[in-house]
Amino acid sequence: MRFLGIDHGTKRIGLATGDELGIASPIPAVLSDDLAAQVGAIAEVIRVRRINELVIGLPLNMDGSKGPSAQAAEAFAARLHAKLGMPVHFVDERLTSSIAEASIAPKDRRGLRDSGLVDSRAAALILQDYLDQRFPPPLPEAPEQPAGPL
């Protein structure tokens, strides 16, 4: 199984890939505000990388309610599903963009934000959260205890 993580935005769409091994990696973002171009670019990534399922960040409000951004992400997901017929999963993405941005030195943030790197790092966080839930890492084995006094 191959997954595409998506951090939806109106000007930039962050992307990340991952699989059942459980590691999400950012890939170049889609830098367009044209909906048809965005869908076309994502369809091409899906084709080239042989993606099976989509994982889209749902930017809920801090109280858990859906605001305009969450509704836009759901509408975008519905459009992708209608065009591509692929399974779509949602992950609560509250604060992922802030976490992704904090991982970049303050002096570099402005230029990197325009490049889509922050958005793709956020997509990787979204996808990693999903992969961790779907494919949890095995628990470490307990060390063997001696059977009795030596």
Coordinates of N, CA, C and O in Angstrom, one line a residue:
M1 N 0.8 -1.2 0.0 CA 0.0 0.0 0.0 C 0.9 1.2 0.0 O 1.8 1.3 0.7
R2 N 0.5 2.2 -0.8 CA 1.2 3.5 -0.9 C 0.2 4.6 -0.6 O -0.9 4.6 -1.2
F3 N 0.6 5.5 0.2 CA -0.3 6.6 0.7 C 0.2 7.9 0.3 O 1.5 8.1 0.2
L4 N -0.7 8.9 0.0 CA -0.3 10.2 -0.3 C -0.9 11.1 0.8 O -2.2 11.1 0.9
G5 N -0.1 11.8 1.5 CA -0.6 12.7 2.5 C -0.7 14.1 1.9 O 0.1 14.5 1.1
I6 N -1.8 14.8 2.2 CA -2.1 16.1 1.6 C -2.5 17.1 2.7 O -3.3 16.9 3.5
D7 N -1.8 18.2 2.6 CA -2.1 19.4 3.4 C -2.7 20.4 2.5 O -2.0 21.1 1.8
H8 N -4.0 20.5 2.5 CA -4.7 21.3 1.5 C -4.6 22.8 1.9 O -4.7 23.2 3.0
G9 N -4.3 23.6 0.9 CA -4.3 25.1 1.0 C -4.8 25.7 -0.3 O -4.8 25.0 -1.4
T10 N -5.1 26.9 -0.3 CA -5.6 27.6 -1.5 C -4.5 27.9 -2.5 O -4.7 27.9 -3.7
K11 N -3.3 28.2 -2.0 CA -2.2 28.6 -2.9 C -1.2 27.5 -3.0 O -0.5 27.4 -4.0
R12 N -1.0 26.7 -2.0 CA 0.0 25.6 -2.0 C -0.7 24.4 -1.3 O -1.4 24.5 -0.4
I13 N -0.4 23.2 -1.9 CA -0.8 21.9 -1.3 C 0.4 21.1 -1.0 O 1.1 20.7 -1.9
G14 N 0.6 20.9 0.3 CA 1.7 20.1 0.7 C 1.5 18.6 0.4 O 0.3 18.1 0.6
L15 N 2.5 17.9 0.1 CA 2.4 16.5 -0.3 C 3.4 15.7 0.5 O 4.6 16.1 0.7
A16 N 3.1 14.4 0.8 CA 4.0 13.5 1.4 C 3.6 12.1 1.0 O 2.4 11.8 0.8
T17 N 4.6 11.2 0.9 CA 4.3 9.8 0.6 C 4.7 8.9 1.8 O 5.6 9.3 2.6
G18 N 4.1 7.7 1.8 CA 4.5 6.7 2.8 C 3.8 5.4 2.5 O 3.0 5.3 1.5
D19 N 4.2 4.4 3.2 CA 3.7 3.1 2.9 C 3.5 2.3 4.3 O 3.7 2.9 5.3
E20 N 3.3 1.0 4.2 CA 3.0 0.2 5.4 C 4.2 0.1 6.2 O 4.2 -0.4 7.4
L21 N 5.4 0.5 5.8 CA 6.6 0.5 6.6 C 6.5 1.5 7.7 O 7.2 1.5 8.7
G22 N 5.6 2.5 7.5 CA 5.3 3.5 8.5 C 6.1 4.7 8.5 O 6.1 5.4 9.6
I23 N 6.7 5.1 7.4 CA 7.5 6.3 7.4 C 7.0 7.3 6.3 O 6.9 6.9 5.2
A24 N 6.6 8.5 6.8 CA 6.1 9.5 5.8 C 7.3 10.4 5.4 O 8.1 10.8 6.3
S25 N 7.4 10.8 4.2 CA 8.4 11.7 3.7 C 7.8 12.7 2.8 O 7.0 12.5 1.9
P26 N 8.2 14.0 3.0 CA 7.6 15.1 2.2 C 8.2 15.0 0.8 O 9.3 14.6 0.6
I27 N 7.3 15.4 -0.2 CA 7.7 15.5 -1.6 C 7.3 17.0 -2.0 O 6.6 17.6 -1.3
P28 N 7.8 17.4 -3.2 CA 7.4 18.8 -3.6 C 5.9 19.1 -3.6 O 5.1 18.2 -4.0
A29 N 5.6 20.3 -3.1 CA 4.2 20.7 -3.0 C 3.7 21.1 -4.4 O 4.5 21.4 -5.3
V30 N 2.4 21.2 -4.5 CA 1.7 21.7 -5.7 C 1.6 23.2 -5.4 O 1.0 23.6 -4.4
L31 N 2.2 24.0 -6.3 CA 2.2 25.5 -6.1 C 1.2 26.1 -7.2 O 1.7 26.6 -8.2
S32 N 0.0 26.1 -6.9 CA -1.0 26.6 -7.8 C -2.3 27.0 -7.1 O -2.6 26.3 -6.1
D33 N -3.0 28.0 -7.5 CA -4.3 28.3 -6.9 C -5.4 28.0 -7.8 O -6.6 28.2 -7.5
D34 N -5.1 27.3 -8.9 CA -6.1 26.8 -9.9 C -6.5 25.4 -9.5 O -5.7 24.5 -9.5
L35 N -7.8 25.2 -9.2 CA -8.3 23.9 -8.7 C -8.0 22.8 -9.8 O -7.6 21.7 -9.4
A36 N -8.3 23.0 -11.0 CA -8.0 22.0 -12.0 C -6.6 21.6 -12.1 O -6.2 20.4 -12.2
A37 N -5.7 22.6 -12.0 CA -4.2 22.3 -12.1 C -3.8 21.6 -10.8 O -3.0 20.7 -10.9
Q38 N -4.4 21.9 -9.7 CA -4.1 21.2 -8.4 C -4.5 19.7 -8.5 O -3.7 18.8 -8.2
V39 N -5.7 19.4 -9.0 CA -6.2 18.1 -9.1 C -5.3 17.3 -10.2 O -4.9 16.2 -10.0
G40 N -5.0 18.0 -11.3 CA -4.2 17.3 -12.3 C -2.8 17.0 -11.8 O -2.3 15.9 -12.1
A41 N -2.2 17.9 -11.0 CA -0.8 17.7 -10.5 C -0.9 16.5 -9.5 O 0.0 15.6 -9.5
I42 N -1.9 16.4 -8.7 CA -2.0 15.4 -7.7 C -2.3 14.0 -8.4 O -1.7 13.0 -8.1
A43 N -3.1 14.1 -9.5 CA -3.3 12.8 -10.2 C -2.1 12.3 -10.9 O -1.8 11.1 -10.9
E44 N -1.2 13.2 -11.3 CA 0.1 12.8 -11.9 C 1.0 12.2 -10.8 O 1.7 11.2 -11.0
V45 N 1.0 12.8 -9.6 CA 1.8 12.2 -8.5 C 1.3 10.8 -8.2 O 2.1 9.9 -8.0
I46 N 0.0 10.6 -8.1 CA -0.6 9.3 -7.8 C -0.2 8.3 -8.9 O 0.1 7.2 -8.6
R47 N -0.2 8.7 -10.1 CA 0.1 7.8 -11.2 C 1.6 7.4 -11.1 O 1.9 6.2 -11.2
V48 N 2.5 8.4 -11.0 CA 3.9 8.1 -11.0 C 4.3 7.3 -9.8 O 5.2 6.4 -9.9
R49 N 3.8 7.6 -8.6 CA 4.2 7.0 -7.4 C 3.3 5.8 -7.0 O 3.5 5.2 -6.0
R50 N 2.4 5.5 -7.9 CA 1.5 4.3 -7.7 C 0.8 4.3 -6.3 O 0.9 3.4 -5.6
I51 N 0.2 5.5 -6.0 CA -0.5 5.7 -4.8 C -1.8 4.9 -4.7 O -2.5 4.9 -5.8
N52 N -2.2 4.3 -3.6 CA -3.4 3.5 -3.4 C -4.5 4.3 -2.6 O -5.7 4.0 -2.8
E53 N -4.1 5.1 -1.7 CA -5.0 5.8 -0.8 C -4.5 7.2 -0.5 O -3.3 7.5 -0.5
L54 N -5.5 8.1 -0.2 CA -5.2 9.5 0.1 C -5.5 9.7 1.6 O -6.5 9.2 2.2
V55 N -4.6 10.5 2.2 CA -4.8 10.9 3.6 C -4.8 12.5 3.6 O -3.7 13.1 3.3
I56 N -5.9 13.1 4.0 CA -6.0 14.5 3.9 C -6.2 15.1 5.3 O -7.0 14.6 6.1
G57 N -5.4 16.2 5.5 CA -5.5 16.9 6.8 C -6.8 17.6 6.9 O -7.2 18.3 6.0
L58 N -7.5 17.5 8.0 CA -8.7 18.2 8.3 C -8.4 19.3 9.3 O -8.3 19.0 10.5
P59 N -8.4 20.6 8.9 CA -8.0 21.6 9.9 C -9.2 22.1 10.7 O -9.8 23.1 10.5
L60 N -9.4 21.3 11.7 CA -10.5 21.6 12.7 C -10.2 22.8 13.5 O -9.0 23.1 13.7
N61 N -11.2 23.5 14.0 CA -11.0 24.5 15.0 C -10.5 23.9 16.3 O -10.6 22.7 16.5
M62 N -9.9 24.7 17.1 CA -9.3 24.2 18.4 C -10.4 23.5 19.3 O -10.1 22.6 20.0
D63 N -11.7 23.9 19.1 CA -12.8 23.3 19.9 C -13.3 22.0 19.2 O -14.3 21.4 19.6
G64 N -12.7 21.7 18.0 CA -13.1 20.4 17.3 C -14.2 20.7 16.3 O -14.5 19.7 15.5
S65 N -14.7 21.9 16.2 CA -15.7 22.2 15.1 C -15.1 22.4 13.8 O -13.8 22.6 13.7
K66 N -15.9 22.3 12.7 CA -15.4 22.5 11.4 C -15.7 23.9 10.9 O -16.8 24.4 10.9
G67 N -14.6 24.6 10.6 CA -14.8 26.0 10.0 C -14.6 26.0 8.5 O -14.6 24.9 7.9
P68 N -14.5 27.1 7.9 CA -14.3 27.2 6.5 C -13.2 26.4 5.9 O -13.3 25.8 4.8
S69 N -12.0 26.4 6.6 CA -10.9 25.6 6.1 C -11.1 24.1 6.0 O -10.8 23.4 5.1
A70 N -11.8 23.6 7.1 CA -12.1 22.2 7.1 C -13.1 21.8 6.0 O -13.0 20.8 5.4
Q71 N -14.1 22.7 5.8 CA -15.1 22.5 4.8 C -14.4 22.5 3.4 O -14.8 21.7 2.6
A72 N -13.5 23.4 3.2 CA -12.8 23.5 1.9 C -12.0 22.2 1.7 O -11.9 21.6 0.6
A73 N -11.3 21.7 2.8 CA -10.6 20.4 2.7 C -11.5 19.3 2.3 O -11.1 18.4 1.5
E74 N -12.7 19.2 3.0 CA -13.6 18.2 2.6 C -14.1 18.2 1.2 O -14.2 17.2 0.5
A75 N -14.4 19.5 0.7 CA -14.8 19.6 -0.7 C -13.7 19.2 -1.6 O -14.0 18.6 -2.6
F76 N -12.5 19.5 -1.3 CA -11.3 19.1 -2.1 C -11.2 17.6 -2.2 O -11.0 17.0 -3.2
A77 N -11.3 17.0 -1.0 CA -11.3 15.5 -0.9 C -12.4 14.9 -1.7 O -12.2 13.9 -2.4
A78 N -13.6 15.5 -1.7 CA -14.7 14.9 -2.4 C -14.4 15.0 -3.9 O -14.7 14.1 -4.7
R79 N -13.8 16.1 -4.4 CA -13.5 16.3 -5.8 C -12.4 15.3 -6.2 O -12.5 14.6 -7.2
L80 N -11.4 15.1 -5.3 CA -10.4 14.1 -5.7 C -11.0 12.7 -5.7 O -10.7 11.9 -6.6
H81 N -11.8 12.3 -4.8 CA -12.5 11.0 -4.8 C -13.3 10.8 -6.0 O -13.3 9.8 -6.6
A82 N -14.1 11.8 -6.4 CA -14.9 11.7 -7.6 C -14.1 11.6 -8.8 O -14.5 10.8 -9.7
K83 N -13.0 12.3 -8.9 CA -12.2 12.2 -10.1 C -11.3 10.9 -10.2 O -11.1 10.3 -11.2
L84 N -10.8 10.5 -9.0 CA -9.8 9.4 -9.0 C -10.4 8.1 -8.4 O -9.8 7.1 -8.6
G85 N -11.5 8.2 -7.7 CA -12.1 7.0 -7.2 C -11.3 6.3 -6.1 O -11.4 5.0 -6.0
M86 N -10.4 7.0 -5.4 CA -9.6 6.4 -4.4 C -10.1 6.6 -3.0 O -10.8 7.6 -2.8
P87 N -9.8 5.7 -2.1 CA -10.2 5.8 -0.7 C -9.5 7.1 -0.2 O -8.4 7.4 -0.5
V88 N -10.3 7.9 0.6 CA -9.8 9.1 1.2 C -10.0 9.0 2.7 O -11.1 8.6 3.2
H89 N -9.0 9.3 3.5 CA -9.0 9.3 5.0 C -8.7 10.7 5.4 O -7.9 11.4 4.8
F90 N -9.3 11.1 6.5 CA -9.1 12.4 7.1 C -8.3 12.2 8.4 O -8.5 11.3 9.2
V91 N -7.4 13.1 8.7 CA -6.7 13.2 10.0 C -6.8 14.6 10.5 O -6.6 15.6 9.8
D92 N -7.1 14.7 11.8 CA -7.1 16.0 12.4 C -5.7 16.6 12.3 O -4.8 16.1 12.8
E93 N -5.6 17.8 11.7 CA -4.3 18.4 11.5 C -4.1 19.6 12.3 O -3.2 20.4 12.0
R94 N -4.8 19.8 13.4 CA -4.6 21.0 14.2 C -3.1 21.1 14.6 O -2.5 20.2 15.0
L95 N -2.6 22.3 14.3 CA -1.2 22.7 14.7 C -0.1 22.0 13.9 O 1.1 22.3 14.1
T96 N -0.4 21.2 12.8 CA 0.7 20.6 12.1 C 1.5 21.6 11.3 O 2.7 21.5 11.3
S97 N 0.8 22.7 10.8 CA 1.6 23.7 10.1 C 2.5 24.5 11.0 O 3.6 24.8 10.7
S98 N 2.0 24.7 12.2 CA 2.9 25.4 13.2 C 4.1 24.6 13.6 O 5.2 25.1 13.7
I99 N 3.8 23.3 13.8 CA 4.9 22.4 14.1 C 5.9 22.3 13.0 O 7.2 22.3 13.2
A100 N 5.4 22.2 11.7 CA 6.3 22.1 10.6 C 7.1 23.4 10.4 O 8.3 23.3 10.2
E101 N 6.5 24.5 10.6 CA 7.2 25.8 10.5 C 8.2 26.0 11.6 O 9.3 26.5 11.4
A102 N 7.9 25.5 12.8 CA 8.9 25.6 13.9 C 10.1 24.8 13.7 O 11.2 25.0 14.3
S103 N 10.1 23.8 12.7 CA 11.2 23.0 12.5 C 12.2 23.6 11.5 O 13.3 23.1 11.2
I104 N 11.9 24.9 11.1 CA 12.7 25.6 10.2 C 13.3 26.9 10.9 O 12.5 27.5 11.6
A105 N 14.5 27.2 10.7 CA 15.1 28.3 11.3 C 14.3 29.6 10.9 O 13.9 29.8 9.8
P106 N 14.0 30.5 11.9 CA 13.2 31.7 11.7 C 13.7 32.5 10.4 O 12.9 33.0 9.7
K107 N 15.0 32.6 10.2 CA 15.5 33.4 9.1 C 15.2 32.8 7.8 O 15.1 33.5 6.8
D108 N 14.9 31.5 7.7 CA 14.6 30.8 6.5 C 13.2 30.6 6.2 O 12.8 30.2 5.1
R109 N 12.3 30.9 7.1 CA 10.9 30.6 7.0 C 10.2 31.2 5.8 O 9.4 30.6 5.1
R110 N 10.4 32.5 5.6 CA 9.6 33.2 4.6 C 9.8 32.6 3.2 O 8.9 32.3 2.5
G111 N 11.1 32.5 2.8 CA 11.4 31.9 1.5 C 10.9 30.5 1.4 O 10.4 30.1 0.3
L112 N 11.1 29.7 2.4 CA 10.7 28.3 2.4 C 9.1 28.1 2.4 O 8.6 27.2 1.8
R113 N 8.4 29.0 3.1 CA 7.0 29.0 3.0 C 6.5 29.1 1.6 O 5.6 28.4 1.2
D114 N 7.0 30.1 0.9 CA 6.6 30.2 -0.5 C 6.9 29.0 -1.4 O 6.3 28.8 -2.4
S115 N 8.0 28.3 -1.0 CA 8.4 27.1 -1.8 C 7.5 25.9 -1.6 O 7.5 25.0 -2.4
G116 N 6.7 25.9 -0.6 CA 5.8 24.8 -0.3 C 6.4 23.8 0.7 O 5.8 22.8 1.0
L117 N 7.7 24.0 1.1 CA 8.4 23.1 1.9 C 7.6 22.9 3.3 O 7.5 21.8 3.8
V118 N 7.2 24.0 3.9 CA 6.5 23.9 5.1 C 5.2 23.1 4.9 O 4.9 22.3 5.8
D119 N 4.5 23.3 3.8 CA 3.3 22.6 3.6 C 3.5 21.1 3.4 O 2.7 20.3 3.9
S120 N 4.6 20.8 2.7 CA 4.9 19.4 2.6 C 5.4 18.7 3.9 O 5.1 17.5 4.1
R121 N 6.0 19.5 4.7 CA 6.4 18.9 6.0 C 5.1 18.7 6.8 O 5.0 17.7 7.6
A122 N 4.2 19.6 6.7 CA 2.9 19.5 7.4 C 2.2 18.2 6.9 O 1.6 17.4 7.7
A123 N 2.2 18.0 5.6 CA 1.6 16.8 5.0 C 2.3 15.5 5.5 O 1.6 14.5 5.8
A124 N 3.6 15.6 5.7 CA 4.3 14.4 6.3 C 3.9 14.2 7.7 O 3.7 13.0 8.1
L125 N 3.6 15.2 8.5 CA 3.2 15.0 9.9 C 1.8 14.4 9.9 O 1.5 13.5 10.7
I126 N 0.9 14.9 9.0 CA -0.4 14.4 8.8 C -0.4 12.9 8.5 O -1.0 12.0 9.1
L127 N 0.4 12.6 7.5 CA 0.5 11.2 7.0 C 1.1 10.3 8.1 O 0.7 9.2 8.3
Q128 N 2.1 10.8 8.8 CA 2.8 10.0 9.8 C 1.8 9.7 10.9 O 1.8 8.6 11.4
D129 N 1.0 10.6 11.3 CA -0.1 10.4 12.3 C -1.0 9.2 11.8 O -1.3 8.3 12.6
Y130 N -1.4 9.3 10.6 CA -2.3 8.2 10.0 C -1.5 6.9 10.0 O -2.1 5.9 10.5
L131 N -0.3 6.9 9.6 CA 0.5 5.6 9.5 C 0.7 5.0 10.9 O 0.6 3.8 11.1
D132 N 1.0 5.9 11.9 CA 1.2 5.4 13.2 C -0.1 4.8 13.8 O 0.0 3.8 14.6
Q133 N -1.3 5.3 13.4 CA -2.5 4.7 13.9 C -2.8 3.4 13.1 O -3.3 2.5 13.7
R134 N -2.6 3.4 11.8 CA -2.9 2.2 11.0 C -1.9 1.1 11.2 O -2.3 -0.1 11.1
F135 N -0.6 1.4 11.3 CA 0.4 0.4 11.4 C 1.3 0.7 12.7 O 2.4 1.2 12.5
P136 N 0.7 0.5 13.8 CA 1.5 0.9 15.0 C 2.7 0.1 15.1 O 2.8 -1.1 14.8
P137 N 3.8 0.7 15.6 CA 5.1 0.0 15.8 C 4.9 -1.1 16.8 O 4.1 -1.0 17.8
P138 N 5.6 -2.2 16.7 CA 5.5 -3.3 17.7 C 6.0 -2.8 19.0 O 6.9 -2.0 19.1
L139 N 5.4 -3.3 20.1 CA 5.9 -3.0 21.4 C 7.2 -3.7 21.7 O 7.4 -4.8 21.2
P140 N 8.1 -3.1 22.4 CA 9.4 -3.7 22.7 C 9.2 -5.0 23.6 O 8.3 -5.0 24.4
E141 N 9.9 -6.0 23.3 CA 9.8 -7.2 24.1 C 10.4 -6.9 25.5 O 11.4 -6.3 25.7
A142 N 9.7 -7.5 26.5 CA 10.3 -7.4 27.9 C 11.5 -8.2 28.0 O 11.6 -9.3 27.5
P143 N 12.5 -7.7 28.7 CA 13.7 -8.6 28.9 C 13.4 -9.8 29.7 O 12.5 -9.8 30.6
E144 N 14.1 -10.9 29.4 CA 13.8 -12.1 30.1 C 14.3 -12.0 31.5 O 15.4 -11.4 31.8
Q145 N 13.5 -12.6 32.4 CA 13.9 -12.5 33.8 C 14.5 -13.9 34.2 O 14.0 -14.9 33.7
P146 N 15.5 -13.9 35.0 CA 16.1 -15.2 35.4 C 15.0 -16.0 36.1 O 14.1 -15.5 36.8
A147 N 15.0 -17.3 36.0 CA 14.0 -18.3 36.5 C 14.1 -18.3 38.0 O 13.2 -18.7 38.7
G148 N 15.2 -18.1 38.6 CA 15.3 -18.2 40.1 C 16.8 -17.8 40.5 O 17.6 -17.3 39.7
P149 N 17.1 -18.1 41.7 CA 18.5 -17.7 42.1 C 19.5 -18.6 41.4 O 19.3 -19.7 41.0
L150 N 20.6 -18.0 41.1 CA 21.6 -18.7 40.4 C 22.5 -19.5 41.3 O 22.9 -19.6 42.2

